[in-house]
Amino acid sequence: MLEFAGAFGAITLRHAAEHFYGGVWETARKRVQYMREAGLLERSDNLRWAGTVLYPTAAGMAAAAAPGFPELRALVPSEERMLHRLLVAEAALRMRARGVRVVSERQMRAVERANDSGQAAEAFARFVGVAVAGSSAADEFGMAVSPTMDGAGRARWFGVPVGVAGELHWPDFTAIVGGRIVAVEMEITHKERWRMLQVLRGYKMSIEAGHIAQVLWEVTPDVQMQLEGRRSVGGWDDGLLADLGFLESGQAPDWSVKGRPMVVRPAQGRDDGVRYALSQKTLPPSLRCSYRVWRQWLQVWERDDSALEFEEWLMRPRTLQRLQSLGS
């Protein structure tokens, strides 16, 4: 738990219980208390929706250090970006639970910062199972992953070059699947078109170089529309992915097609607190509410067994009127 929390910056006590202590809340609580008393772990209860947030101390980072992994310094996670951080941690935990190796942004930055020509990053790529030429993973999977060369001519195994002067973009984390690198982006804030295009073009170059196999975007509705496009009176207005050739022009994307180099899906919180905070971010102001009220509405949606996602169901014209009548 310490190693993961250090790599990803923070997790909640609920995450710890579910993913590291067999779902047993009391065991998680006792272990966390023990680590706090030993000076290995800090906790914060400042964000009500998040519950208890856990992050390692410097001593905890040292205790969790494992051979082959880069050294990381302790940090106090920013409350302003806590929702994004916890969504990233959740997505990585879900993949980890399926046996997929995940590499955090902090780990990627650490190995790419080495004062060399890329040897440290290549060695780490081999270590985490990337099919680097000549590696056991390359032999096992019968293929080889190539790095992307940045503007300075340096091989980049984890950073994605996005300019001619050596600028890098960092995925929120990467997953190593069958020896290939899958970049995962948790995008919950709409970016200006030029910034998003810069990132997408960087990924396009890395995909064409045989470096990144796929980019998985987990996004809020506004970002989804920016990437995919939207239905209009005349048919379908293309988004950025069609502009760059990742999707067919003039058509709504069909995500059932396997093997696409770019995949977009809605960001989802599994932890109730994270799910609530994400819901409040994406809902219009008139539908934002307290956690208690949100839980009541969620229970009504669950009883309805609606085919719609909760937020879609909530934004239907008569839903709020019905919910208000139930509460009166």
mmCIF file of C-alpha atoms in Angstrom:
data_model
loop_
_atom_site.group_PDB
_atom_site.id
_atom_site.type_symbol
_atom_site.label_atom_id
_atom_site.label_comp_id
_atom_site.label_asym_id
_atom_site.label_seq_id
_atom_site.Cartn_x
_atom_site.Cartn_y
_atom_site.Cartn_z
ATOM 1 C CA MET A 1 0.000 0.000 0.000
ATOM 2 C CA LEU A 2 2.783 2.445 0.891
ATOM 3 C CA GLU A 3 4.511 1.853 -2.434
ATOM 4 C CA PHE A 4 1.342 2.468 -4.454
ATOM 5 C CA ALA A 5 0.262 5.518 -2.435
ATOM 6 C CA GLY A 6 3.735 6.984 -2.814
ATOM 7 C CA ALA A 7 3.845 6.372 -6.550
ATOM 8 C CA PHE A 8 0.392 7.860 -7.165
ATOM 9 C CA GLY A 9 0.510 10.523 -4.462
ATOM 10 C CA ALA A 10 -2.496 9.529 -2.354
ATOM 11 C CA ILE A 11 -5.292 7.029 -1.870
ATOM 12 C CA THR A 12 -8.316 7.008 0.401
ATOM 13 C CA LEU A 13 -8.818 4.743 3.378
ATOM 14 C CA ARG A 14 -11.674 3.150 1.425
ATOM 15 C CA HIS A 15 -9.253 2.381 -1.431
ATOM 16 C CA ALA A 16 -6.817 0.851 1.045
ATOM 17 C CA ALA A 17 -9.491 -1.383 2.533
ATOM 18 C CA GLU A 18 -10.801 -2.553 -0.838
ATOM 19 C CA HIS A 19 -7.543 -3.121 -2.686
ATOM 20 C CA PHE A 20 -4.963 -3.941 -0.022
ATOM 21 C CA TYR A 21 -6.829 -5.424 2.946
ATOM 22 C CA GLY A 22 -9.374 -7.714 1.343
ATOM 23 C CA GLY A 23 -12.252 -5.298 1.746
ATOM 24 C CA VAL A 24 -12.024 -5.499 5.544
ATOM 25 C CA TRP A 25 -12.488 -1.965 6.843
ATOM 26 C CA GLU A 26 -11.375 -2.664 10.406
ATOM 27 C CA THR A 27 -8.132 -4.299 9.261
ATOM 28 C CA ALA A 28 -7.372 -1.318 7.041
ATOM 29 C CA ARG A 29 -8.098 1.124 9.847
ATOM 30 C CA LYS A 30 -5.807 -0.696 12.285
ATOM 31 C CA ARG A 31 -2.966 -1.047 9.773
ATOM 32 C CA VAL A 32 -3.184 2.626 8.864
ATOM 33 C CA GLN A 33 -3.136 3.601 12.533
ATOM 34 C CA TYR A 34 -0.058 1.425 13.067
ATOM 35 C CA MET A 35 1.740 3.044 10.112
ATOM 36 C CA ARG A 36 0.836 6.516 11.360
ATOM 37 C CA GLU A 37 2.233 5.740 14.801
ATOM 38 C CA ALA A 38 5.395 4.418 13.146
ATOM 39 C CA GLY A 39 5.791 7.692 11.241
ATOM 40 C CA LEU A 40 5.300 6.063 7.838
ATOM 41 C CA LEU A 41 1.971 7.546 6.864
ATOM 42 C CA GLU A 42 0.001 10.767 7.115
ATOM 43 C CA ARG A 43 -3.736 11.253 6.822
ATOM 44 C CA SER A 44 -5.995 14.149 5.966
ATOM 45 C CA ASP A 45 -9.705 14.518 6.653
ATOM 46 C CA ASN A 46 -10.034 18.013 5.205
ATOM 47 C CA LEU A 47 -12.170 17.037 2.212
ATOM 48 C CA ARG A 48 -15.460 15.657 3.453
ATOM 49 C CA TRP A 49 -16.323 13.920 0.174
ATOM 50 C CA ALA A 50 -12.981 12.089 0.102
ATOM 51 C CA GLY A 51 -13.150 10.771 3.643
ATOM 52 C CA THR A 52 -9.688 9.906 4.951
ATOM 53 C CA VAL A 53 -6.882 10.530 2.448
ATOM 54 C CA LEU A 54 -3.587 8.708 3.006
ATOM 55 C CA TYR A 55 -0.094 9.572 1.802
ATOM 56 C CA PRO A 56 3.378 8.362 2.880
ATOM 57 C CA THR A 57 5.924 10.384 4.817
ATOM 58 C CA ALA A 58 9.588 10.517 3.808
ATOM 59 C CA ALA A 59 10.173 7.553 6.141
ATOM 60 C CA GLY A 60 7.264 5.745 4.520
ATOM 61 C CA MET A 61 8.680 6.336 1.052
ATOM 62 C CA ALA A 62 12.028 4.948 2.180
ATOM 63 C CA ALA A 63 10.375 1.898 3.750
ATOM 64 C CA ALA A 64 8.358 1.227 0.591
ATOM 65 C CA ALA A 65 11.314 1.604 -1.792
ATOM 66 C CA ALA A 66 11.712 -1.518 -3.908
ATOM 67 C CA PRO A 67 14.653 -2.672 -6.051
ATOM 68 C CA GLY A 68 14.351 -1.595 -9.668
ATOM 69 C CA PHE A 69 12.021 1.315 -8.987
ATOM 70 C CA PRO A 70 13.122 4.970 -8.993
ATOM 71 C CA GLU A 71 13.466 6.841 -5.730
ATOM 72 C CA LEU A 72 10.600 9.267 -5.152
ATOM 73 C CA ARG A 73 10.376 12.060 -2.640
ATOM 74 C CA ALA A 74 7.475 12.399 -0.236
ATOM 75 C CA LEU A 75 4.844 14.978 -1.104
ATOM 76 C CA VAL A 76 1.759 16.473 0.487
ATOM 77 C CA PRO A 77 -0.995 16.146 -2.131
ATOM 78 C CA SER A 78 -2.773 19.312 -3.203
ATOM 79 C CA GLU A 79 -6.410 19.462 -2.139
ATOM 80 C CA GLU A 80 -7.188 21.508 -5.248
ATOM 81 C CA ARG A 81 -6.274 18.588 -7.527
ATOM 82 C CA MET A 82 -7.375 15.805 -5.200
ATOM 83 C CA LEU A 83 -10.304 14.662 -7.339
ATOM 84 C CA HIS A 84 -8.053 14.158 -10.350
ATOM 85 C CA ARG A 85 -5.402 12.407 -8.253
ATOM 86 C CA LEU A 86 -7.887 9.990 -6.696
ATOM 87 C CA LEU A 87 -9.566 9.234 -10.034
ATOM 88 C CA VAL A 88 -6.150 8.373 -11.478
ATOM 89 C CA ALA A 89 -5.363 6.186 -8.464
ATOM 90 C CA GLU A 90 -8.725 4.414 -8.796
ATOM 91 C CA ALA A 91 -8.209 3.695 -12.487
ATOM 92 C CA ALA A 92 -4.720 2.344 -11.775
ATOM 93 C CA LEU A 93 -6.006 0.221 -8.886
ATOM 94 C CA ARG A 94 -8.672 -1.320 -11.127
ATOM 95 C CA MET A 95 -6.038 -2.299 -13.685
ATOM 96 C CA ARG A 96 -3.693 -3.536 -10.976
ATOM 97 C CA ALA A 97 -6.486 -5.744 -9.620
ATOM 98 C CA ARG A 98 -6.648 -7.405 -13.057
ATOM 99 C CA GLY A 99 -2.950 -8.202 -12.899
ATOM 100 C CA VAL A 100 -1.807 -5.341 -15.143
ATOM 101 C CA ARG A 101 1.465 -3.592 -14.304
ATOM 102 C CA VAL A 102 0.941 0.156 -13.903
ATOM 103 C CA VAL A 103 3.558 2.912 -13.902
ATOM 104 C CA SER A 104 2.715 6.279 -12.347
ATOM 105 C CA GLU A 105 3.518 9.692 -13.772
ATOM 106 C CA ARG A 106 5.883 10.274 -10.845
ATOM 107 C CA GLN A 107 7.838 7.130 -11.694
ATOM 108 C CA MET A 108 7.977 8.036 -15.385
ATOM 109 C CA ARG A 109 9.262 11.523 -14.678
ATOM 110 C CA ALA A 110 11.891 10.178 -12.279
ATOM 111 C CA VAL A 111 13.484 7.785 -14.770
ATOM 112 C CA GLU A 112 13.301 10.259 -17.648
ATOM 113 C CA ARG A 113 15.051 12.922 -15.531
ATOM 114 C CA ALA A 114 18.229 10.852 -15.326
ATOM 115 C CA ASN A 115 21.319 12.633 -16.605
ATOM 116 C CA ASP A 116 21.975 10.189 -19.426
ATOM 117 C CA SER A 117 20.872 9.514 -22.996
ATOM 118 C CA GLY A 118 17.835 7.497 -21.995
ATOM 119 C CA GLN A 119 19.520 4.409 -20.553
ATOM 120 C CA ALA A 120 17.791 4.663 -17.157
ATOM 121 C CA ALA A 121 14.358 4.911 -18.766
ATOM 122 C CA GLU A 122 15.117 1.990 -21.079
ATOM 123 C CA ALA A 123 16.313 -0.142 -18.157
ATOM 124 C CA PHE A 124 13.137 0.679 -16.239
ATOM 125 C CA ALA A 125 11.013 -0.123 -19.289
ATOM 126 C CA ARG A 126 12.654 -3.556 -19.425
ATOM 127 C CA PHE A 127 12.111 -3.999 -15.694
ATOM 128 C CA VAL A 128 8.359 -3.312 -15.843
ATOM 129 C CA GLY A 129 7.815 -5.657 -18.785
ATOM 130 C CA VAL A 130 7.925 -3.436 -21.864
ATOM 131 C CA ALA A 131 8.997 -5.448 -24.917
ATOM 132 C CA VAL A 132 12.266 -3.600 -25.461
ATOM 133 C CA ALA A 133 14.297 -5.172 -28.284
ATOM 134 C CA GLY A 134 16.352 -8.058 -26.918
ATOM 135 C CA SER A 135 14.349 -8.306 -23.683
ATOM 136 C CA SER A 136 12.596 -11.398 -22.373
ATOM 137 C CA ALA A 137 9.255 -9.631 -22.949
ATOM 138 C CA ALA A 138 10.141 -9.076 -26.613
ATOM 139 C CA ASP A 139 10.959 -12.780 -26.938
ATOM 140 C CA GLU A 140 7.757 -13.785 -25.144
ATOM 141 C CA PHE A 141 5.417 -11.594 -27.202
ATOM 142 C CA GLY A 142 7.280 -11.774 -30.501
ATOM 143 C CA MET A 143 7.423 -8.010 -30.994
ATOM 144 C CA ALA A 144 9.456 -5.008 -29.918
ATOM 145 C CA VAL A 145 8.500 -1.563 -28.678
ATOM 146 C CA SER A 146 10.523 1.397 -29.932
ATOM 147 C CA PRO A 147 10.959 4.700 -28.093
ATOM 148 C CA THR A 148 9.976 8.056 -29.548
ATOM 149 C CA MET A 149 12.865 10.396 -30.257
ATOM 150 C CA ASP A 150 12.409 13.894 -28.868
ATOM 151 C CA GLY A 151 13.494 17.125 -30.568
ATOM 152 C CA ALA A 152 16.963 16.812 -29.038
ATOM 153 C CA GLY A 153 17.439 13.287 -30.392
ATOM 154 C CA ARG A 154 16.985 11.536 -27.045
ATOM 155 C CA ALA A 155 15.009 8.303 -26.847
ATOM 156 C CA ARG A 156 11.889 8.705 -24.714
ATOM 157 C CA TRP A 157 10.341 5.554 -23.290
ATOM 158 C CA PHE A 158 7.645 7.133 -21.125
ATOM 159 C CA GLY A 159 7.462 10.846 -21.894
ATOM 160 C CA VAL A 160 5.643 11.823 -25.096
ATOM 161 C CA PRO A 161 7.485 14.498 -27.131
ATOM 162 C CA VAL A 162 5.139 17.311 -28.111
ATOM 163 C CA GLY A 163 7.497 19.896 -29.599
ATOM 164 C CA VAL A 164 10.779 20.371 -31.386
ATOM 165 C CA ALA A 165 12.620 21.679 -28.319
ATOM 166 C CA GLY A 166 12.354 18.513 -26.246
ATOM 167 C CA GLU A 167 9.082 19.333 -24.457
ATOM 168 C CA LEU A 168 7.370 16.287 -23.019
ATOM 169 C CA HIS A 169 3.811 15.375 -22.172
ATOM 170 C CA TRP A 170 3.247 12.853 -19.394
ATOM 171 C CA PRO A 171 0.351 10.388 -19.325
ATOM 172 C CA ASP A 172 -1.409 10.195 -15.974
ATOM 173 C CA PHE A 173 -0.100 6.645 -15.867
ATOM 174 C CA THR A 174 0.824 3.858 -18.223
ATOM 175 C CA ALA A 175 -0.271 0.238 -18.239
ATOM 176 C CA ILE A 176 1.991 -2.470 -19.613
ATOM 177 C CA VAL A 177 -0.219 -4.889 -21.535
ATOM 178 C CA GLY A 178 1.306 -7.773 -23.467
ATOM 179 C CA GLY A 179 4.642 -5.974 -23.544
ATOM 180 C CA ARG A 180 3.068 -2.856 -25.040
ATOM 181 C CA ILE A 181 2.607 0.579 -23.483
ATOM 182 C CA VAL A 182 -0.939 1.849 -23.010
ATOM 183 C CA ALA A 183 -1.110 5.501 -21.948
ATOM 184 C CA VAL A 184 -4.005 6.442 -19.677
ATOM 185 C CA GLU A 185 -5.309 10.012 -19.544
ATOM 186 C CA MET A 186 -7.789 11.147 -16.898
ATOM 187 C CA GLU A 187 -9.064 14.364 -18.447
ATOM 188 C CA ILE A 188 -11.719 16.072 -16.333
ATOM 189 C CA THR A 189 -10.967 19.672 -17.305
ATOM 190 C CA HIS A 190 -11.638 21.076 -20.757
ATOM 191 C CA LYS A 191 -8.418 22.262 -22.400
ATOM 192 C CA GLU A 192 -8.019 24.858 -25.110
ATOM 193 C CA ARG A 193 -8.110 23.378 -28.597
ATOM 194 C CA TRP A 194 -4.460 24.164 -29.373
ATOM 195 C CA ARG A 195 -3.262 22.481 -26.175
ATOM 196 C CA MET A 196 -5.271 19.338 -26.795
ATOM 197 C CA LEU A 197 -4.126 19.207 -30.418
ATOM 198 C CA GLN A 198 -0.511 19.457 -29.281
ATOM 199 C CA VAL A 199 -0.957 16.450 -27.003
ATOM 200 C CA LEU A 200 -2.855 14.450 -29.627
ATOM 201 C CA ARG A 201 -0.207 15.129 -32.275
ATOM 202 C CA GLY A 202 2.470 14.005 -29.840
ATOM 203 C CA TYR A 203 0.599 10.771 -29.248
ATOM 204 C CA LYS A 204 0.075 10.313 -32.988
ATOM 205 C CA MET A 205 3.831 10.535 -33.528
ATOM 206 C CA SER A 206 4.503 8.078 -30.683
ATOM 207 C CA ILE A 207 1.910 5.618 -31.983
ATOM 208 C CA GLU A 208 3.376 5.773 -35.493
ATOM 209 C CA ALA A 209 6.871 5.239 -34.039
ATOM 210 C CA GLY A 210 5.776 1.954 -32.448
ATOM 211 C CA HIS A 211 6.153 3.421 -28.982
ATOM 212 C CA ILE A 212 2.629 3.896 -27.567
ATOM 213 C CA ALA A 213 0.218 1.114 -28.515
ATOM 214 C CA GLN A 214 -2.958 2.839 -27.370
ATOM 215 C CA VAL A 215 -4.199 5.884 -25.483
ATOM 216 C CA LEU A 216 -7.162 5.386 -23.169
ATOM 217 C CA TRP A 217 -8.981 8.620 -22.377
ATOM 218 C CA GLU A 218 -11.266 8.704 -19.329
ATOM 219 C CA VAL A 219 -13.102 11.992 -19.616
ATOM 220 C CA THR A 220 -15.930 14.254 -18.522
ATOM 221 C CA PRO A 221 -18.752 14.970 -21.020
ATOM 222 C CA ASP A 222 -17.299 18.278 -22.249
ATOM 223 C CA VAL A 223 -13.935 16.662 -23.029
ATOM 224 C CA GLN A 224 -15.689 13.688 -24.621
ATOM 225 C CA MET A 225 -17.484 16.049 -26.997
ATOM 226 C CA GLN A 226 -14.218 17.825 -27.803
ATOM 227 C CA LEU A 227 -12.558 14.526 -28.730
ATOM 228 C CA GLU A 228 -15.440 12.653 -30.359
ATOM 229 C CA GLY A 229 -17.559 15.438 -31.833
ATOM 230 C CA ARG A 230 -21.315 15.746 -31.514
ATOM 231 C CA ARG A 231 -24.562 15.086 -33.288
ATOM 232 C CA SER A 232 -25.959 18.049 -35.204
ATOM 233 C CA VAL A 233 -28.899 18.862 -37.468
ATOM 234 C CA GLY A 234 -26.801 18.018 -40.500
ATOM 235 C CA GLY A 235 -25.448 14.737 -39.127
ATOM 236 C CA TRP A 236 -22.234 14.564 -37.109
ATOM 237 C CA ASP A 237 -19.797 17.378 -36.344
ATOM 238 C CA ASP A 238 -16.285 15.957 -36.074
ATOM 239 C CA GLY A 239 -14.150 16.270 -32.974
ATOM 240 C CA LEU A 240 -10.389 16.393 -32.682
ATOM 241 C CA LEU A 241 -9.885 12.640 -33.094
ATOM 242 C CA ALA A 242 -11.482 12.684 -36.540
ATOM 243 C CA ASP A 243 -9.475 15.785 -37.453
ATOM 244 C CA LEU A 244 -6.292 13.786 -36.814
ATOM 245 C CA GLY A 245 -7.492 10.603 -38.495
ATOM 246 C CA PHE A 246 -8.169 8.541 -35.376
ATOM 247 C CA LEU A 247 -11.911 8.326 -36.133
ATOM 248 C CA GLU A 248 -13.959 8.238 -39.325
ATOM 249 C CA SER A 249 -15.131 11.683 -40.403
ATOM 250 C CA GLY A 250 -18.833 12.470 -40.250
ATOM 251 C CA GLN A 251 -19.715 9.455 -38.094
ATOM 252 C CA ALA A 252 -20.423 8.883 -34.431
ATOM 253 C CA PRO A 253 -17.599 6.756 -32.993
ATOM 254 C CA ASP A 254 -18.195 3.038 -32.603
ATOM 255 C CA TRP A 255 -16.161 2.035 -29.563
ATOM 256 C CA SER A 256 -17.084 -1.629 -29.984
ATOM 257 C CA VAL A 257 -14.427 -1.755 -32.723
ATOM 258 C CA LYS A 258 -11.351 -3.317 -31.145
ATOM 259 C CA GLY A 259 -7.776 -2.214 -31.621
ATOM 260 C CA ARG A 260 -8.288 1.521 -32.039
ATOM 261 C CA PRO A 261 -5.164 3.490 -31.087
ATOM 262 C CA MET A 262 -7.349 6.038 -29.267
ATOM 263 C CA VAL A 263 -10.248 5.021 -27.035
ATOM 264 C CA VAL A 264 -12.563 7.395 -25.172
ATOM 265 C CA ARG A 265 -14.843 6.483 -22.299
ATOM 266 C CA PRO A 266 -16.560 8.391 -19.497
ATOM 267 C CA ALA A 267 -14.583 8.965 -16.317
ATOM 268 C CA GLN A 268 -16.123 7.004 -13.476
ATOM 269 C CA GLY A 269 -15.576 7.023 -9.754
ATOM 270 C CA ARG A 270 -16.155 3.712 -7.984
ATOM 271 C CA ASP A 271 -15.543 5.034 -4.488
ATOM 272 C CA ASP A 272 -18.730 6.815 -3.388
ATOM 273 C CA GLY A 273 -16.925 9.976 -2.325
ATOM 274 C CA VAL A 274 -14.956 10.228 -5.560
ATOM 275 C CA ARG A 275 -18.089 9.483 -7.551
ATOM 276 C CA TYR A 276 -19.957 12.243 -5.720
ATOM 277 C CA ALA A 277 -17.226 14.823 -6.336
ATOM 278 C CA LEU A 278 -17.040 13.920 -10.030
ATOM 279 C CA SER A 279 -20.822 14.123 -10.298
ATOM 280 C CA GLN A 280 -20.824 17.603 -8.761
ATOM 281 C CA LYS A 281 -18.188 18.695 -11.264
ATOM 282 C CA THR A 282 -20.128 17.519 -14.309
ATOM 283 C CA LEU A 283 -23.713 18.350 -13.298
ATOM 284 C CA PRO A 284 -25.177 21.807 -14.010
ATOM 285 C CA PRO A 285 -25.256 24.117 -10.959
ATOM 286 C CA SER A 286 -29.008 23.658 -10.498
ATOM 287 C CA LEU A 287 -28.498 19.936 -9.820
ATOM 288 C CA ARG A 288 -25.538 20.156 -7.454
ATOM 289 C CA CYS A 289 -26.358 19.173 -3.911
ATOM 290 C CA SER A 290 -25.063 17.850 -0.608
ATOM 291 C CA TYR A 291 -23.634 14.355 -0.329
ATOM 292 C CA ARG A 292 -26.661 13.270 1.714
ATOM 293 C CA VAL A 293 -29.147 14.421 -0.940
ATOM 294 C CA TRP A 294 -27.001 12.962 -3.722
ATOM 295 C CA ARG A 295 -27.033 9.579 -1.982
ATOM 296 C CA GLN A 296 -30.834 9.720 -1.728
ATOM 297 C CA TRP A 297 -31.135 10.512 -5.430
ATOM 298 C CA LEU A 298 -28.690 7.734 -6.294
ATOM 299 C CA GLN A 299 -30.827 5.233 -4.391
ATOM 300 C CA VAL A 300 -33.916 6.288 -6.371
ATOM 301 C CA TRP A 301 -31.979 5.845 -9.624
ATOM 302 C CA GLU A 302 -30.839 2.381 -8.521
ATOM 303 C CA ARG A 303 -34.420 1.376 -7.684
ATOM 304 C CA ASP A 304 -35.570 2.623 -11.087
ATOM 305 C CA ASP A 305 -33.055 0.275 -12.725
ATOM 306 C CA SER A 306 -32.703 2.847 -15.489
ATOM 307 C CA ALA A 307 -30.694 2.104 -18.615
ATOM 308 C CA LEU A 308 -29.382 5.674 -18.407
ATOM 309 C CA GLU A 309 -26.287 6.672 -16.484
ATOM 310 C CA PHE A 310 -27.108 8.449 -13.216
ATOM 311 C CA GLU A 311 -26.213 11.942 -14.462
ATOM 312 C CA GLU A 312 -28.185 11.463 -17.701
ATOM 313 C CA TRP A 313 -31.178 10.224 -15.718
ATOM 314 C CA LEU A 314 -30.921 13.143 -13.314
ATOM 315 C CA MET A 315 -30.900 15.702 -16.129
ATOM 316 C CA ARG A 316 -34.119 14.436 -17.701
ATOM 317 C CA PRO A 317 -36.763 17.204 -17.544
ATOM 318 C CA ARG A 318 -39.102 15.552 -15.044
ATOM 319 C CA THR A 319 -36.600 13.740 -12.834
ATOM 320 C CA LEU A 320 -35.792 16.640 -10.506
ATOM 321 C CA GLN A 321 -39.483 17.478 -10.114
ATOM 322 C CA ARG A 322 -40.136 13.876 -9.125
ATOM 323 C CA LEU A 323 -37.229 13.819 -6.675
ATOM 324 C CA GLN A 324 -38.357 17.044 -5.044
ATOM 325 C CA SER A 325 -41.865 15.655 -4.613
ATOM 326 C CA LEU A 326 -40.430 12.562 -2.930
ATOM 327 C CA GLY A 327 -38.521 14.748 -0.496
ATOM 328 C CA SER A 328 -41.486 16.936 0.419
#
